[in-house]
Amino acid sequence: MSFKREGDDRSQLNILKKRRVADLLSNFIPEDEATLLSNGRYTCLVCSFRPVFDTVDMLTVHRKGKRHLEGLKFFYGKKAQLKHEITKRKQEQFVQAEDERQDGSSSAPLLAQTRYLTHHALLRTVPYNSCHRRNSTKTEKRSASSALEPGGTTCSRTPLEHLGPPKRGAESCEGLSSSRGCISGEESHPSKPKGELPPAAIPEPEPMTAQRRRELEHYLKLKSDGWRQDLSGQWVKDQNVEFDSDEEEPPSLVNVP
Amino acid sequence: MFLYNITLQRATGITHAIHGNFSGTKMQEIVVSRGKILELLRPDANTGKVHTLLTVEVFGVVRSLMAFRLTGGTKDYIVVGSDSGRIVILEYHPSKNMFEKIHQETFGKSGCRRIVPGQFLAVDPKGRAVMIGAIEKQKLVYILNRDAAARLTISSPLEAHKANTLVYHVVGVDVGFENPMFACLEMDYEEADNDPTGEAAANTQQTLTFYELDLGLNHVVRKYSEALEEHGNFLITVPGGSDGPSGVLICSENYITYKNFGDQPDIRCPIPRRRNDLDDPERGMIFVCSATHKTKSMFFFLAQTEQGDIFKVTLETDEEMVTEIRLKYFDTIPVATAMCVLKTGFLFVASEFGNHYLYQIAHLGDDDDEPEFSSAMPLEEGDTFFFQPRPLKNLVLVDEQENLSPIMSCQIADLANEDTPQLYVACGRGPKSTLRVLRHGLEVSEMAVSELPGNPNAVWTVRRHIEDEFDAYIIVSFVNATLVLSIGETVEEVTDSGFLGTTPTLSCSLLGEDALVQVYPDGIRHIRADKRVNEWKTPGKKTIVRCAVNQRQVVIALTGGELVYFEMDPSGQLNEYTERKEMSADVVCMSLANVPPGEQRSRFLAVGLVDNTVRIISLDPSDCLQPLSMQALPAQPESLCIVEMGGVEKQDEIGEKGTIGFLYLNIGLQNGVLLRTVLDPITGDLSDTRTRYLGSRPVKLFRVKMQGQDAVLAMSSRSWLSYSYQSRFHLTPLSYETLEYASGFASEQCPEGIVAISTNTLRILALEKLGAVFNQVAFPLQYTPRKFVIHPETSHLILIETDHNAYTEATKAQRKQQMAEEMVEAAGEDERELAAEMAAAFLNENLPEAIFGSPKAGAGQWASLVRLINPIQGLTLDQVQLEQNEAAFSVAVCRFHNAGDDWYVLVGVARDMILNPRSVGGGFIYTYRLAGGEKLEFVHKTPVEDVPLAIAPFQGRALVGVGKLLRIYDMGKKKLLRKCENKHVPNLVTGIHTIGQRVIVSDVQESLFWVRYRRNENQLIIFADDTCPRWVTTACLLDYDTMASADKFGNITIVRLPPNTSDDVDEDPTGNKALWDRGLLNGASQKADVIVNYHVGETILSLQKTTLIPGGSESLVYTTLSGGIGILVPFTSHEDHDFFQHLEMHMRSEFPPMGGRDHLSFRSYYFPVKNVIDGDLCEQFNSMEPHKQKSVAEELDRTPPEVSKKLEDIRTRYAF
């Protein structure tokens, strides 16, 4: 059954070697350039039109194509720009911090840290990525926790977020416990300009009270019972779900034992 | 993961049964096949019990079985047709108790294929040739003969092929000593195949074809073929030559027809039907099974219809011409797969479902006034005879073999709070169904219990003479007295036995030929046959504390640890040995082995001392009372017993029968542990110790006889029997209360029993089902049980029973009423009164359906019920009969978040289901509230579109598989509310398992799907599946990522999700679900890995991960449709795995399976076997011949006892 190569043609051997190495390396596609879909296919994150491929091989072929390479320029260009922006702001922040230190008014390292985190949080909203990312859990934890605010009071979300992909399983216990442990920057409002926040007034993350836990649980219960929130935050019945005939309104939290 | 397969109980269903003189003696035996097992049974004509002599796994499917005897021979051979593509001829060797493969001829590929022979076997009744046929085309004839040394020889095959021909049945025609002839029910489909209009297909007739083997030309010819009017289903050979008219009986729908060559006209007789039967009258009646009885002067056939009615069929002849077929209703017994009439007047019935029976034929049905039906009676075409079924009249039931097959469902739990879990098994079919509770242990039948005047200490039995078969006296010792009872018709006290009654007894026994000995604290009393008494008194103030006695020797231990030895001389005098021996510590227990046949004495005395040692002391005259060996013990010994076990029956040169086995020293310790040690018969060395914990009390040991061999009864807090059975050691607990002292017992009524004491009662017990692992308690059910669930709070079972082709009770009553009315209406004016009386009698008549079968309602008719049962007492607490044509298929017990603390039972029901072509008129989910756990209160019913085949509780709601839809239902006020749905399971959801947020769904043909429920989006999303199509019957969660599943072809598979599996796959982000963008074949993107594959060979219907013995490790228990129970256990160390892997490898090459199928290919029938080692094969090591055992053990760098110890260890670690 062994397959033996005949002859000792050097160049042929080298071509084969190269091909083999290429084959082996073809799977090393940077994680942020492609993603696996639920149906087992792949999509290229570089190209704006998000082509879908059946196999890694086809993706590899695509990655050698002209359009992709063009896209790559744009993709990395954008990335570099972003990086540049980050460094710029960091620098600004550093300079400001230096100034303040010279003022002597605040030498609290905690404040600096908080400020740094606010910056960070600010920046993270800038690059919007329509694709699901396997490793990043922060975005939807934040979105889940903001969505968890009862009564549809969250109007600060951009419409874009509403149209975004369905949130991943930010579910009951896991979601709750981890959101408790998340860093403070996530809890603070991202859209508020930084200047408005007096450093001392930055609230600590709201501790998970029993009340809040109940609210969250109630929210999930409504969701899993087939209630949906429309754009205005009103609870409406899902058309595909059955309800008792006398069930017109979702049970409010007060009535829930 | 590496697993080891252990069979706990072999399959109990029988597929074939044949009878013959397989051991070559006058005795008739029965060979049965149980799918992949061959078993030799011997009905004992005296006791009417069926004993199993030998069981062999053949690792192949036995498709046909025939007994074959050469002309003029006295011994029957077994011809086996299997899926191996080979014909195998086996011979039974009674001396070695094993089958030997004497011929194995390969003719085709392996597997159950259309054109590879193996399905049909027919032998020439005069023993000259065998025909082996396939379902289609191929038939081969082998000529069998004997060579100069009278050994069986086999010829090359002769072909009798005919293409495009289907075969229905083949038999050998009895033509005396003319050329052997085979009759074959065939159908030639060539024309039908080539006719596109389908006309030919409608007109094709079945033919009866005769094949003649021309012994002169060594050639098979198609002698004669005749088209049949009715479609036949099987043939019966009619004795020929000098015994009868020859020819065949063709059993077909509604008729039985006799056919033969020459001038013989066809004789045709309709099959009688039951009078006033509720069955559909348009339904045909067929014979399904037959048995032939032939003596020198007469012959008859017993043929059984599919309702279970047996008819005795006789032929009237006039000068070699058959003139008449006569049928007479014989009796009604459960429908059989095979029946054997034995020369001793027994009828062995291998039932299709449920227990097998042995009947005695008490009458031949000749001399009574019941009508006999004859082909000569004038009847219109299409008309038939009627008879009235009645309880047994000609047959008497003498023995019953328990049969679990088919096991529909099984759950293992300790519902009775007995420490050891019980197996709750729903088994059987139709009205013969039962719920059985299986407990590990030997069944004990209590023959007698009698109260005694006080609490006795000990009991013995003695015979009066060494040649006597039965015991004469029972001696019971009390604290200060001894009671002697004589055994006769009754048991009564005697005073003239010569025993001293005013003192307690330490031991007593038969001494020499006909003397008795009684050892009591102050001396030894030797009672001669003529009642002369010799007494030996203890010296000084010493008393006897312990003693050991056998047929010729007495050893006593005096206070202070002094041993005194007595031996009987040829004159019958008991003589003291000149020296005494002082032991270093007090003697706690002693034991002497039985005197080996033909010898003067037993050479060893075992003494247990208070210093935690056991010493072996020689009794040989050359070194008498010298210590030979010693063993230190972990605790103080309590009791000792030397027995010879594990021997095979051997006949020595003089013709004396005896068994040659190993000597074992059993040591019972005070901490409840039993040690079994091999005692070297030459040097007295002790080796190879096996340990087993028996219970909390000190272990007392008693030697008893079981099936002619020595066995040890060990008593702790539970009693155990250690015995050797089919070359394997068994240590099985008795399912009986605690006993204190016991002895063997033999009387006319109970040839092999035990007499035992328990508090102040004397009990006579019998252990009949040796070899059985479980004892059973059965509770009858009405229809075939499908599934059951355990209510966790009350431990009651909720069981659903469903039968196809059946009427519900209500419909039955209604139909009966209707028929009764018709009877009255049809009668003329003057007969009205009589008709009304008959109708009333008909309405009152109530034949038990378990025996007479339930009426067949026709296809598409279903009857079903839900039963709430207490499994401990077997009480039905509540029962809900569903309407006609509603079939319950799934059941679950659950609590709903929105409905408080009440328990609800959900029953998935299909309405108007037709099996083929499959259609269904919808379904329902019935919801019942379990009020107090004792009552089923109907709440509501929820209509669904398809059959709900699976229901499972899930996070305070219920997951239901409705056809191919997976749904979540919540409790509503008027019905269950559908909350969520997944439509992506391809065919039919058959099972649902949940763990955390994961749901694992099994599809009827596409294996398993892993589904994730997301509360936030209220979605069920498939995130992983399996790569192989599997027809999953049942599945079981092993851990968060691992599932075990079994399929209908008899495979067990374990699949595991790879560690990097993500539960959070998303729907397509592009949102455009275009045709080109669906997943490959709609599969999930993540696939489970197969880690274990194993072919069991029987359809598995239940899997459960559980521990079977308290303190044992977990194992995966499976039960099969054929009634088998087995476990898969993990290896704990790499060394073990390595060892068994090599053992299996050697066994494969050294001990190839009997059926001719290769073991590896059998275990890889559908998927290559992976990571499982076959314990059934490994355990055959014990039944191999010793020199082979030795060579295999040497390859493994071990000794044979070490290998069998390893085999025993792995078994006892997980099970029994």
JSON list of N, CA and C in Angstrom, two decimals, chain B residues 60-61 83 110-112 1051 1095 1157 1160-1169:
[
{"chain": "B", "resi": 60, "resn": "GLY", "atom": "N", "xyz": [-21.99, -16.42, 17.13]},
{"chain": "B", "resi": 60, "resn": "GLY", "atom": "CA", "xyz": [-22.54, -16.37, 15.78]},
{"chain": "B", "resi": 60, "resn": "GLY", "atom": "C", "xyz": [-24.02, -16.57, 15.93]},
{"chain": "B", "resi": 61, "resn": "VAL", "atom": "N", "xyz": [-24.76, -16.34, 14.86]},
{"chain": "B", "resi": 61, "resn": "VAL", "atom": "CA", "xyz": [-26.21, -16.50, 14.95]},
{"chain": "B", "resi": 61, "resn": "VAL", "atom": "C", "xyz": [-26.57, -17.91, 14.52]},
{"chain": "B", "resi": 83, "resn": "ASP", "atom": "N", "xyz": [-24.64, -18.16, 10.64]},
{"chain": "B", "resi": 83, "resn": "ASP", "atom": "CA", "xyz": [-24.31, -17.06, 9.73]},
{"chain": "B", "resi": 83, "resn": "ASP", "atom": "C", "xyz": [-22.83, -17.09, 9.37]},
{"chain": "B", "resi": 110, "resn": "SER", "atom": "N", "xyz": [-19.69, -15.10, 5.08]},
{"chain": "B", "resi": 110, "resn": "SER", "atom": "CA", "xyz": [-20.35, -15.05, 6.38]},
{"chain": "B", "resi": 110, "resn": "SER", "atom": "C", "xyz": [-21.42, -13.96, 6.37]},
{"chain": "B", "resi": 111, "resn": "GLY", "atom": "N", "xyz": [-22.25, -13.97, 7.37]},
{"chain": "B", "resi": 111, "resn": "GLY", "atom": "CA", "xyz": [-23.35, -13.03, 7.46]},
{"chain": "B", "resi": 111, "resn": "GLY", "atom": "C", "xyz": [-24.64, -13.70, 7.05]},
{"chain": "B", "resi": 112, "resn": "CYS", "atom": "N", "xyz": [-25.78, -13.11, 7.48]},
{"chain": "B", "resi": 112, "resn": "CYS", "atom": "CA", "xyz": [-27.07, -13.67, 7.11]},
{"chain": "B", "resi": 112, "resn": "CYS", "atom": "C", "xyz": [-27.44, -13.11, 5.74]},
{"chain": "B", "resi": 1051, "resn": "ASN", "atom": "N", "xyz": [-25.89, -3.51, 18.72]},
{"chain": "B", "resi": 1051, "resn": "ASN", "atom": "CA", "xyz": [-24.60, -2.87, 19.01]},
{"chain": "B", "resi": 1051, "resn": "ASN", "atom": "C", "xyz": [-24.73, -1.93, 20.19]},
{"chain": "B", "resi": 1095, "resn": "HIS", "atom": "N", "xyz": [-20.51, -5.30, 19.44]},
{"chain": "B", "resi": 1095, "resn": "HIS", "atom": "CA", "xyz": [-21.71, -6.00, 18.98]},
{"chain": "B", "resi": 1095, "resn": "HIS", "atom": "C", "xyz": [-22.08, -7.05, 20.01]},
{"chain": "B", "resi": 1157, "resn": "ARG", "atom": "N", "xyz": [-18.12, -19.18, 13.24]},
{"chain": "B", "resi": 1157, "resn": "ARG", "atom": "CA", "xyz": [-17.98, -17.76, 12.96]},
{"chain": "B", "resi": 1157, "resn": "ARG", "atom": "C", "xyz": [-16.73, -17.27, 13.69]},
{"chain": "B", "resi": 1160, "resn": "LEU", "atom": "N", "xyz": [-13.77, -12.29, 16.22]},
{"chain": "B", "resi": 1160, "resn": "LEU", "atom": "CA", "xyz": [-13.52, -10.87, 15.97]},
{"chain": "B", "resi": 1160, "resn": "LEU", "atom": "C", "xyz": [-14.53, -10.31, 14.97]},
{"chain": "B", "resi": 1161, "resn": "SER", "atom": "N", "xyz": [-14.84, -11.10, 13.95]},
{"chain": "B", "resi": 1161, "resn": "SER", "atom": "CA", "xyz": [-15.77, -10.58, 12.96]},
{"chain": "B", "resi": 1161, "resn": "SER", "atom": "C", "xyz": [-17.19, -10.56, 13.51]},
{"chain": "B", "resi": 1162, "resn": "PHE", "atom": "N", "xyz": [-17.49, -11.46, 14.43]},
{"chain": "B", "resi": 1162, "resn": "PHE", "atom": "CA", "xyz": [-18.84, -11.41, 15.03]},
{"chain": "B", "resi": 1162, "resn": "PHE", "atom": "C", "xyz": [-18.99, -10.15, 15.89]},
{"chain": "B", "resi": 1163, "resn": "ARG", "atom": "N", "xyz": [-17.98, -9.87, 16.70]},
{"chain": "B", "resi": 1163, "resn": "ARG", "atom": "CA", "xyz": [-18.07, -8.69, 17.56]},
{"chain": "B", "resi": 1163, "resn": "ARG", "atom": "C", "xyz": [-17.98, -7.40, 16.75]},
{"chain": "B", "resi": 1164, "resn": "SER", "atom": "N", "xyz": [-17.55, -7.52, 15.49]},
{"chain": "B", "resi": 1164, "resn": "SER", "atom": "CA", "xyz": [-17.48, -6.34, 14.62]},
{"chain": "B", "resi": 1164, "resn": "SER", "atom": "C", "xyz": [-18.55, -6.41, 13.55]},
{"chain": "B", "resi": 1165, "resn": "TYR", "atom": "N", "xyz": [-19.69, -6.99, 13.88]},
{"chain": "B", "resi": 1165, "resn": "TYR", "atom": "CA", "xyz": [-20.72, -7.26, 12.87]},
{"chain": "B", "resi": 1165, "resn": "TYR", "atom": "C", "xyz": [-21.10, -6.01, 12.09]},
{"chain": "B", "resi": 1166, "resn": "TYR", "atom": "N", "xyz": [-21.37, -4.91, 12.75]},
{"chain": "B", "resi": 1166, "resn": "TYR", "atom": "CA", "xyz": [-21.81, -3.69, 12.06]},
{"chain": "B", "resi": 1166, "resn": "TYR", "atom": "C", "xyz": [-20.75, -2.59, 12.10]},
{"chain": "B", "resi": 1167, "resn": "PHE", "atom": "N", "xyz": [-20.07, -2.48, 13.23]},
{"chain": "B", "resi": 1167, "resn": "PHE", "atom": "CA", "xyz": [-18.99, -1.50, 13.35]},
{"chain": "B", "resi": 1167, "resn": "PHE", "atom": "C", "xyz": [-17.79, -2.25, 13.91]},
{"chain": "B", "resi": 1168, "resn": "PRO", "atom": "N", "xyz": [-16.59, -1.92, 13.48]},
{"chain": "B", "resi": 1168, "resn": "PRO", "atom": "CA", "xyz": [-15.43, -2.63, 14.03]},
{"chain": "B", "resi": 1168, "resn": "PRO", "atom": "C", "xyz": [-15.39, -2.49, 15.55]},
{"chain": "B", "resi": 1169, "resn": "VAL", "atom": "N", "xyz": [-15.18, -3.59, 16.23]},
{"chain": "B", "resi": 1169, "resn": "VAL", "atom": "CA", "xyz": [-15.18, -3.56, 17.69]},
{"chain": "B", "resi": 1169, "resn": "VAL", "atom": "C", "xyz": [-14.07, -2.63, 18.16]}
]
